[in-house]
């Protein structure tokens, strides 16, 4: 029986713990006890791990939802992970290198990873690196990814949704699917791991653009243009920097579905709208609005821009570039409209053209 550890306990980590804990308890292929690494905090004079283990509720990040009793909160990541056969990573991507450094040589050599982390990390010399690649290299284990239209609050409420697992190991794929799948959480497995992961990171940039549109009061037509152009840039980005993927992957839950959901309901959209309306900084709004959670969109936009600028490719991704420049104050939110209006995607022909290029032919 495979032992499972969840590394992370924010709202998404706690929501996924509901599913994983229930499946581990009922399916013979998994050990009953699931460990969950929890960054220790003091809530009303009590340790968060003690509250979770006594009440089976994460009262800070997922209040009002019970976590199965077989999920045990542990404040030491090495202690939580040492016996695990499957490690589920669900922490803000800014912290993954530190966690991997702590776990090096402390986990089973036969363990496998599943990353739910949406973001990139910088490489020296102007590049960026996928989080799953960092985990795999640092811990010397194979790592699959899970991305999808999965707002944590709705998953916790057991509202039906889909998700995508990217896994190259055909033997491991059904095991990961069975661990994650529920009657309300449908899993589709594909082999195109890098594309799945890129979708999960890049859609947060586009969601910031959608939030700017909402803050400016420009309506759903304009937001639809941002979403469409954002999808085109996502496809182009993967084709340029992580070639070999399949266009079909962008039409799984990890792609267009997650993009739409995040542009209407995610925290990146919400904070970006407030950024326009209040004039406060992204950092201030993150502290005021997210109850300790981290905002990924502006951070990912900065990392992507770091790569584009180093390769003199900002003009090929004008929407990503403009969103980053707005986040850091180099452009005004109203300048986003000029970016949309002059986007090179509009140079491919007018709406009446019968020979409009397919998405893949742009790349």
Tab-separated table of C-alpha atoms in Angstrom:
chain	number	residue	atom	x	y	z
A	1	UNK	CA	0.000	0.000	0.000
A	2	UNK	CA	1.327	3.406	-0.992
A	3	UNK	CA	1.827	5.962	1.754
A	4	UNK	CA	0.880	9.539	0.841
A	5	UNK	CA	2.164	12.912	2.048
A	6	UNK	CA	0.668	16.281	1.141
A	7	UNK	CA	3.269	19.048	1.322
A	8	UNK	CA	1.255	22.209	1.869
A	9	UNK	CA	-1.944	23.161	3.667
A	10	UNK	CA	-3.312	26.371	2.178
A	11	UNK	CA	-6.837	26.453	0.800
A	12	UNK	CA	-5.950	24.294	-2.218
A	13	UNK	CA	-3.824	21.894	-0.180
A	14	UNK	CA	-6.600	21.513	2.381
A	15	UNK	CA	-9.228	21.026	-0.333
A	16	UNK	CA	-7.181	18.299	-2.010
A	17	UNK	CA	-6.607	16.704	1.423
A	18	UNK	CA	-10.356	16.115	1.637
A	19	UNK	CA	-10.244	13.986	-1.518
A	20	UNK	CA	-6.928	12.249	-0.863
A	21	UNK	CA	-7.840	11.411	2.724
A	22	UNK	CA	-11.174	9.901	1.698
A	23	UNK	CA	-9.606	7.832	-1.096
A	24	UNK	CA	-6.763	6.605	1.104
A	25	UNK	CA	-9.278	5.438	3.662
A	26	UNK	CA	-11.423	3.499	1.192
A	27	UNK	CA	-9.006	2.156	-1.452
A	28	UNK	CA	-6.813	-0.840	-0.621
A	29	UNK	CA	-3.859	0.383	-2.693
A	30	UNK	CA	-3.176	3.275	-0.278
A	31	UNK	CA	-2.199	3.366	3.395
A	32	UNK	CA	-4.948	4.829	5.589
A	33	UNK	CA	-2.775	7.475	7.249
A	34	UNK	CA	-2.031	10.539	5.132
A	35	UNK	CA	0.474	13.074	6.432
A	36	UNK	CA	0.111	16.769	5.651
A	37	UNK	CA	2.964	19.209	6.148
A	38	UNK	CA	1.585	22.371	7.754
A	39	UNK	CA	3.626	25.521	8.164
A	40	UNK	CA	3.111	26.179	11.856
A	41	UNK	CA	1.173	29.278	12.819
A	42	UNK	CA	-0.439	30.424	16.059
A	43	UNK	CA	-4.185	30.998	15.762
A	44	UNK	CA	-5.894	32.453	18.828
A	45	UNK	CA	-3.108	31.152	21.034
A	46	UNK	CA	-3.122	27.600	19.634
A	47	UNK	CA	-0.896	25.872	17.097
A	48	UNK	CA	-2.533	25.413	13.710
A	49	UNK	CA	-1.390	21.764	13.539
A	50	UNK	CA	-3.069	21.053	16.878
A	51	UNK	CA	-6.277	22.719	15.737
A	52	UNK	CA	-6.334	20.660	12.523
A	53	UNK	CA	-5.610	17.380	14.338
A	54	UNK	CA	-8.188	18.051	17.057
A	55	UNK	CA	-11.009	19.611	15.029
A	56	UNK	CA	-10.121	18.206	11.577
A	57	UNK	CA	-10.573	21.639	10.071
A	58	UNK	CA	-8.090	24.178	8.733
A	59	UNK	CA	-9.763	27.166	10.332
A	60	UNK	CA	-7.434	29.699	8.692
A	61	UNK	CA	-7.256	28.591	5.055
A	62	UNK	CA	-10.363	26.430	4.558
A	63	UNK	CA	-12.825	27.209	7.357
A	64	UNK	CA	-16.121	25.371	7.458
A	65	UNK	CA	-14.874	22.192	5.775
A	66	UNK	CA	-13.920	18.990	7.542
A	67	UNK	CA	-10.692	17.231	6.614
A	68	UNK	CA	-10.811	13.416	7.019
A	69	UNK	CA	-9.546	12.212	10.395
A	70	UNK	CA	-6.889	10.018	8.749
A	71	UNK	CA	-5.116	13.171	7.500
A	72	UNK	CA	-2.526	14.092	10.142
A	73	UNK	CA	-1.043	17.613	10.271
A	74	UNK	CA	2.714	17.666	10.932
A	75	UNK	CA	4.802	20.876	11.309
A	76	UNK	CA	8.119	19.271	10.254
A	77	UNK	CA	8.320	18.641	6.489
A	78	UNK	CA	11.004	15.947	6.877
A	79	UNK	CA	8.907	14.079	9.420
A	80	UNK	CA	5.834	14.331	7.213
A	81	UNK	CA	7.587	13.137	4.046
A	82	UNK	CA	10.132	10.560	5.215
A	83	UNK	CA	7.993	7.422	4.718
A	84	UNK	CA	5.894	8.604	1.778
A	85	UNK	CA	5.674	6.759	-1.526
A	86	UNK	CA	3.689	9.587	-3.135
A	87	UNK	CA	4.528	13.219	-2.384
A	88	UNK	CA	1.896	15.791	-3.354
A	89	UNK	CA	3.411	19.279	-3.582
A	90	UNK	CA	0.973	22.153	-3.101
A	91	UNK	CA	2.850	25.158	-1.704
A	92	UNK	CA	3.417	28.629	-3.223
A	93	UNK	CA	6.071	28.187	-5.869
A	94	UNK	CA	8.350	30.743	-4.212
A	95	UNK	CA	9.065	28.203	-1.452
A	96	UNK	CA	9.760	25.056	-3.447
A	97	UNK	CA	13.556	25.318	-3.609
A	98	UNK	CA	13.801	25.691	0.162
A	99	UNK	CA	11.540	22.702	0.741
A	100	UNK	CA	13.458	20.546	-1.741
A	101	UNK	CA	16.731	21.514	-0.096
A	102	UNK	CA	15.340	20.388	3.249
A	103	UNK	CA	14.122	17.061	1.831
A	104	UNK	CA	17.255	16.100	-0.124
A	105	UNK	CA	18.363	12.639	0.976
A	106	UNK	CA	15.507	12.408	3.498
A	107	UNK	CA	12.823	10.717	1.367
A	108	UNK	CA	12.418	7.267	-0.146
A	109	UNK	CA	14.479	6.771	-3.295
A	110	UNK	CA	11.461	5.054	-4.838
A	111	UNK	CA	9.051	7.923	-4.119
A	112	UNK	CA	7.171	9.751	-6.860
A	113	UNK	CA	5.933	13.329	-6.890
A	114	UNK	CA	2.753	15.051	-8.004
A	115	UNK	CA	2.963	18.836	-8.271
A	116	UNK	CA	-0.123	21.024	-7.962
A	117	UNK	CA	2.039	24.165	-7.978
A	118	UNK	CA	1.232	26.796	-10.593
A	119	UNK	CA	4.250	28.901	-11.467
A	120	UNK	CA	7.821	29.053	-12.750
A	121	UNK	CA	11.128	29.850	-11.134
A	122	UNK	CA	14.033	31.855	-12.510
A	123	UNK	CA	17.225	30.313	-13.807
A	124	UNK	CA	20.448	32.247	-13.836
A	125	UNK	CA	21.211	33.557	-17.294
A	126	UNK	CA	17.722	34.727	-18.146
A	127	UNK	CA	15.702	31.532	-18.335
A	128	UNK	CA	12.849	30.060	-16.325
A	129	UNK	CA	12.300	26.551	-15.072
A	130	UNK	CA	9.203	24.470	-14.469
A	131	UNK	CA	8.528	23.641	-10.826
A	132	UNK	CA	8.190	19.922	-11.570
A	133	UNK	CA	11.650	19.968	-13.154
A	134	UNK	CA	13.106	21.580	-10.030
A	135	UNK	CA	11.512	19.000	-7.744
A	136	UNK	CA	12.605	16.111	-9.959
A	137	UNK	CA	16.191	17.336	-10.197
A	138	UNK	CA	16.602	18.262	-6.535
A	139	UNK	CA	14.982	15.129	-5.103
A	140	UNK	CA	15.900	12.681	-7.886
A	141	UNK	CA	12.320	11.422	-8.278
A	142	UNK	CA	9.865	11.405	-11.209
A	143	UNK	CA	7.262	14.170	-10.933
A	144	UNK	CA	3.845	14.415	-12.572
A	145	UNK	CA	1.599	17.493	-12.477
A	146	UNK	CA	-2.051	18.287	-11.795
A	147	UNK	CA	-3.650	21.455	-13.188
A	148	UNK	CA	-7.244	22.358	-13.920
A	149	UNK	CA	-10.243	24.619	-13.483
A	150	UNK	CA	-10.263	23.930	-9.760
A	151	UNK	CA	-11.118	26.873	-7.537
A	152	UNK	CA	-10.340	25.496	-4.092
A	153	UNK	CA	-13.511	26.776	-2.435
A	154	UNK	CA	-15.713	25.053	-5.025
A	155	UNK	CA	-13.754	21.797	-4.802
A	156	UNK	CA	-14.171	21.909	-1.027
A	157	UNK	CA	-17.920	22.426	-1.525
A	158	UNK	CA	-17.882	19.297	-3.734
A	159	UNK	CA	-19.168	21.135	-6.780
A	160	UNK	CA	-18.425	19.109	-9.907
A	161	UNK	CA	-15.279	19.998	-11.800
A	162	UNK	CA	-12.609	18.508	-14.048
A	163	UNK	CA	-8.860	18.410	-13.714
A	164	UNK	CA	-5.876	17.264	-15.786
A	165	UNK	CA	-2.953	15.132	-14.667
A	166	UNK	CA	0.152	15.190	-16.835
A	167	UNK	CA	2.009	11.903	-16.341
A	168	UNK	CA	4.461	10.152	-18.650
A	169	UNK	CA	4.563	6.904	-16.634
A	170	UNK	CA	1.723	4.717	-17.875
A	171	UNK	CA	1.970	2.455	-14.823
A	172	UNK	CA	1.785	5.348	-12.362
A	173	UNK	CA	-0.962	7.285	-14.165
A	174	UNK	CA	-3.914	5.153	-12.963
A	175	UNK	CA	-2.572	5.174	-9.397
A	176	UNK	CA	-2.435	8.955	-9.322
A	177	UNK	CA	-5.855	9.154	-10.959
A	178	UNK	CA	-7.400	6.857	-8.332
A	179	UNK	CA	-5.781	8.825	-5.512
A	180	UNK	CA	-7.188	12.140	-6.748
A	181	UNK	CA	-10.475	11.287	-8.447
A	182	UNK	CA	-13.843	11.699	-6.749
A	183	UNK	CA	-17.452	11.657	-7.900
A	184	UNK	CA	-17.310	15.450	-8.114
A	185	UNK	CA	-13.667	15.701	-9.262
A	186	UNK	CA	-13.145	14.118	-12.683
A	187	UNK	CA	-9.558	13.389	-13.720
A	188	UNK	CA	-8.224	13.117	-17.285
A	189	UNK	CA	-4.622	11.925	-17.669
A	190	UNK	CA	-2.429	13.053	-20.572
A	191	UNK	CA	1.269	12.516	-21.284
A	192	UNK	CA	1.991	16.131	-22.262
A	193	UNK	CA	3.367	17.084	-18.837
A	194	UNK	CA	5.181	20.334	-19.672
A	195	UNK	CA	2.214	21.822	-21.534
A	196	UNK	CA	-0.122	20.972	-18.659
A	197	UNK	CA	2.177	22.697	-16.197
A	198	UNK	CA	2.766	25.758	-18.370
A	199	UNK	CA	-0.991	26.270	-18.683
A	200	UNK	CA	-1.329	26.297	-14.912
A	201	UNK	CA	1.293	29.025	-14.577
A	202	UNK	CA	0.529	31.231	-17.566
A	203	UNK	CA	-3.214	31.513	-17.029
A	204	UNK	CA	-2.539	33.478	-13.824
A	205	UNK	CA	-0.897	36.218	-15.899
A	206	UNK	CA	-3.930	36.445	-18.169
A	207	UNK	CA	-6.216	36.559	-15.114
A	208	UNK	CA	-4.436	39.730	-13.992
A	209	UNK	CA	-5.318	41.263	-17.344
A	210	UNK	CA	-8.938	40.205	-16.871
A	211	UNK	CA	-8.911	41.846	-13.444
A	212	UNK	CA	-7.586	45.087	-14.911
A	213	UNK	CA	-10.478	45.024	-17.393
A	214	UNK	CA	-12.960	44.535	-14.535
A	215	UNK	CA	-11.374	47.343	-12.560
A	216	UNK	CA	-11.700	49.658	-15.547
A	217	UNK	CA	-15.358	48.657	-15.996
A	218	UNK	CA	-14.861	47.673	-19.622
A	219	UNK	CA	-17.229	44.724	-19.714
A	220	UNK	CA	-17.248	41.096	-20.791
A	221	UNK	CA	-16.517	41.722	-24.473
A	222	UNK	CA	-13.176	43.268	-23.613
A	223	UNK	CA	-12.458	40.553	-21.086
A	224	UNK	CA	-13.204	37.944	-23.758
A	225	UNK	CA	-10.595	39.575	-25.994
A	226	UNK	CA	-8.029	39.394	-23.183
A	227	UNK	CA	-8.843	35.720	-22.609
A	228	UNK	CA	-8.580	34.856	-26.307
A	229	UNK	CA	-5.340	36.743	-26.862
A	230	UNK	CA	-3.990	35.315	-23.626
A	231	UNK	CA	-4.705	31.796	-24.827
A	232	UNK	CA	-2.883	32.517	-28.081
A	233	UNK	CA	0.173	33.738	-26.175
A	234	UNK	CA	0.041	30.705	-23.885
A	235	UNK	CA	0.103	28.390	-26.895
A	236	UNK	CA	2.913	30.363	-28.513
A	237	UNK	CA	4.962	30.427	-25.303
A	238	UNK	CA	4.839	26.660	-24.890
A	239	UNK	CA	5.683	26.100	-28.533
A	240	UNK	CA	8.720	28.404	-28.320
A	241	UNK	CA	10.152	27.466	-24.928
A	242	UNK	CA	8.840	23.941	-24.225
A	243	UNK	CA	8.351	22.480	-27.723
A	244	UNK	CA	6.907	19.086	-28.481
A	245	UNK	CA	3.530	19.523	-26.816
A	246	UNK	CA	0.106	18.922	-28.296
A	247	UNK	CA	-2.394	21.631	-29.174
A	248	UNK	CA	-5.155	19.370	-27.796
A	249	UNK	CA	-3.745	19.797	-24.288
A	250	UNK	CA	-4.876	23.425	-24.295
A	251	UNK	CA	-8.464	22.236	-24.644
A	252	UNK	CA	-8.293	20.058	-21.538
A	253	UNK	CA	-9.300	21.390	-18.130
A	254	UNK	CA	-5.727	22.582	-17.508
A	255	UNK	CA	-5.956	24.902	-20.510
A	256	UNK	CA	-8.954	26.851	-21.693
A	257	UNK	CA	-11.199	25.771	-18.792
A	258	UNK	CA	-8.730	26.858	-16.106
A	259	UNK	CA	-8.104	30.075	-18.006
A	260	UNK	CA	-11.811	30.974	-18.091
A	261	UNK	CA	-12.374	30.030	-14.453
A	262	UNK	CA	-9.413	32.043	-13.215
A	263	UNK	CA	-10.328	35.080	-15.299
A	264	UNK	CA	-13.778	35.163	-13.694
A	265	UNK	CA	-13.330	33.738	-10.211
A	266	UNK	CA	-9.697	33.547	-9.113
A	267	UNK	CA	-7.701	35.572	-6.615
A	268	UNK	CA	-5.464	37.062	-9.336
A	269	UNK	CA	-8.493	38.599	-11.058
A	270	UNK	CA	-9.909	39.827	-7.759
A	271	UNK	CA	-6.732	41.534	-6.576
A	272	UNK	CA	-6.009	43.008	-10.013
A	273	UNK	CA	-9.470	44.579	-10.090
A	274	UNK	CA	-8.799	46.128	-6.670
A	275	UNK	CA	-5.388	47.301	-7.920
A	276	UNK	CA	-7.114	49.439	-10.552
A	277	UNK	CA	-9.917	50.687	-8.295
A	278	UNK	CA	-7.887	51.517	-5.184
A	279	UNK	CA	-4.497	52.536	-6.541
A	280	UNK	CA	-2.835	50.424	-3.843
A	281	UNK	CA	0.182	48.251	-4.639
A	282	UNK	CA	-0.125	44.559	-5.436
A	283	UNK	CA	1.862	43.751	-2.280
A	284	UNK	CA	-0.484	45.770	-0.058
A	285	UNK	CA	-3.594	44.211	-1.573
A	286	UNK	CA	-2.154	40.706	-1.189
A	287	UNK	CA	-1.785	41.307	2.540
A	288	UNK	CA	-5.205	42.925	2.888
A	289	UNK	CA	-7.280	40.539	0.788
A	290	UNK	CA	-5.763	37.044	0.820
A	291	UNK	CA	-5.542	36.050	4.500
A	292	UNK	CA	-1.932	34.916	4.219
A	293	UNK	CA	-2.228	33.284	0.791
A	294	UNK	CA	0.197	34.191	-1.978
A	295	UNK	CA	-0.680	35.861	-5.265
A	296	UNK	CA	0.932	34.046	-8.186
A	297	UNK	CA	-0.007	36.091	-11.273
A	298	UNK	CA	2.216	39.187	-10.895
A	299	UNK	CA	5.107	37.038	-9.675
A	300	UNK	CA	4.783	34.699	-12.671
A	301	UNK	CA	4.456	37.665	-15.036
A	302	UNK	CA	7.739	39.021	-13.683
A	303	UNK	CA	9.471	35.656	-14.155
A	304	UNK	CA	8.171	35.292	-17.714
A	305	UNK	CA	9.212	38.853	-18.528
A	306	UNK	CA	12.681	38.121	-17.156
A	307	UNK	CA	12.978	35.361	-19.739
A	308	UNK	CA	11.436	37.329	-22.608
A	309	UNK	CA	13.582	40.395	-22.007
A	310	UNK	CA	16.790	38.360	-21.816
A	311	UNK	CA	15.977	36.872	-25.235
A	312	UNK	CA	14.659	40.104	-26.777
A	313	UNK	CA	11.227	38.521	-27.274
A	314	UNK	CA	8.901	40.905	-25.432
A	315	UNK	CA	7.350	42.038	-28.723
A	316	UNK	CA	6.248	38.463	-29.474
A	317	UNK	CA	4.224	38.364	-26.243
A	318	UNK	CA	2.765	41.867	-25.964
A	319	UNK	CA	-0.093	40.934	-23.623
A	320	UNK	CA	2.161	39.151	-21.123
A	321	UNK	CA	4.579	42.082	-21.340
A	322	UNK	CA	1.928	44.759	-20.815
A	323	UNK	CA	0.402	42.947	-17.826
A	324	UNK	CA	3.818	42.729	-16.169
A	325	UNK	CA	4.500	46.415	-16.847
A	326	UNK	CA	1.155	47.393	-15.329
A	327	UNK	CA	1.826	45.291	-12.226
A	328	UNK	CA	5.149	47.054	-11.608
A	329	UNK	CA	3.893	50.542	-12.487
A	330	UNK	CA	5.656	50.991	-15.824
A	331	UNK	CA	2.310	51.275	-17.634
A	332	UNK	CA	-1.116	52.494	-16.524
A	333	UNK	CA	-3.991	49.955	-16.491
A	334	UNK	CA	-5.689	51.933	-19.279
A	335	UNK	CA	-2.677	51.203	-21.503
A	336	UNK	CA	-3.836	47.564	-21.655
A	337	UNK	CA	-6.455	48.565	-24.220
A	338	UNK	CA	-3.825	49.920	-26.599
A	339	UNK	CA	-2.012	46.598	-26.243
A	340	UNK	CA	-5.162	44.667	-27.126
A	341	UNK	CA	-6.020	46.961	-30.029
A	342	UNK	CA	-2.571	46.703	-31.610
A	343	UNK	CA	-1.940	43.035	-30.799
A	344	UNK	CA	-0.195	41.270	-33.721
A	345	UNK	CA	-2.878	38.585	-33.592
A	346	UNK	CA	-5.180	41.164	-35.186
A	347	UNK	CA	-2.800	41.521	-38.125
A	348	UNK	CA	-3.718	38.096	-39.466
A	349	UNK	CA	-6.812	39.208	-41.306
A	350	UNK	CA	-10.196	40.704	-40.551
A	351	UNK	CA	-13.170	38.860	-39.138
A	352	UNK	CA	-14.580	38.088	-42.574
A	353	UNK	CA	-11.496	36.213	-43.707
A	354	UNK	CA	-12.075	32.593	-44.640
A	355	UNK	CA	-8.382	31.808	-44.492
A	356	UNK	CA	-7.692	32.835	-40.895
A	357	UNK	CA	-4.712	30.961	-39.505
A	358	UNK	CA	-5.174	28.158	-36.990
A	359	UNK	CA	-3.645	28.650	-33.516
A	360	UNK	CA	-0.764	26.289	-34.264
A	361	UNK	CA	0.255	28.133	-37.422
A	362	UNK	CA	1.016	31.273	-35.428
A	363	UNK	CA	3.873	29.610	-33.585
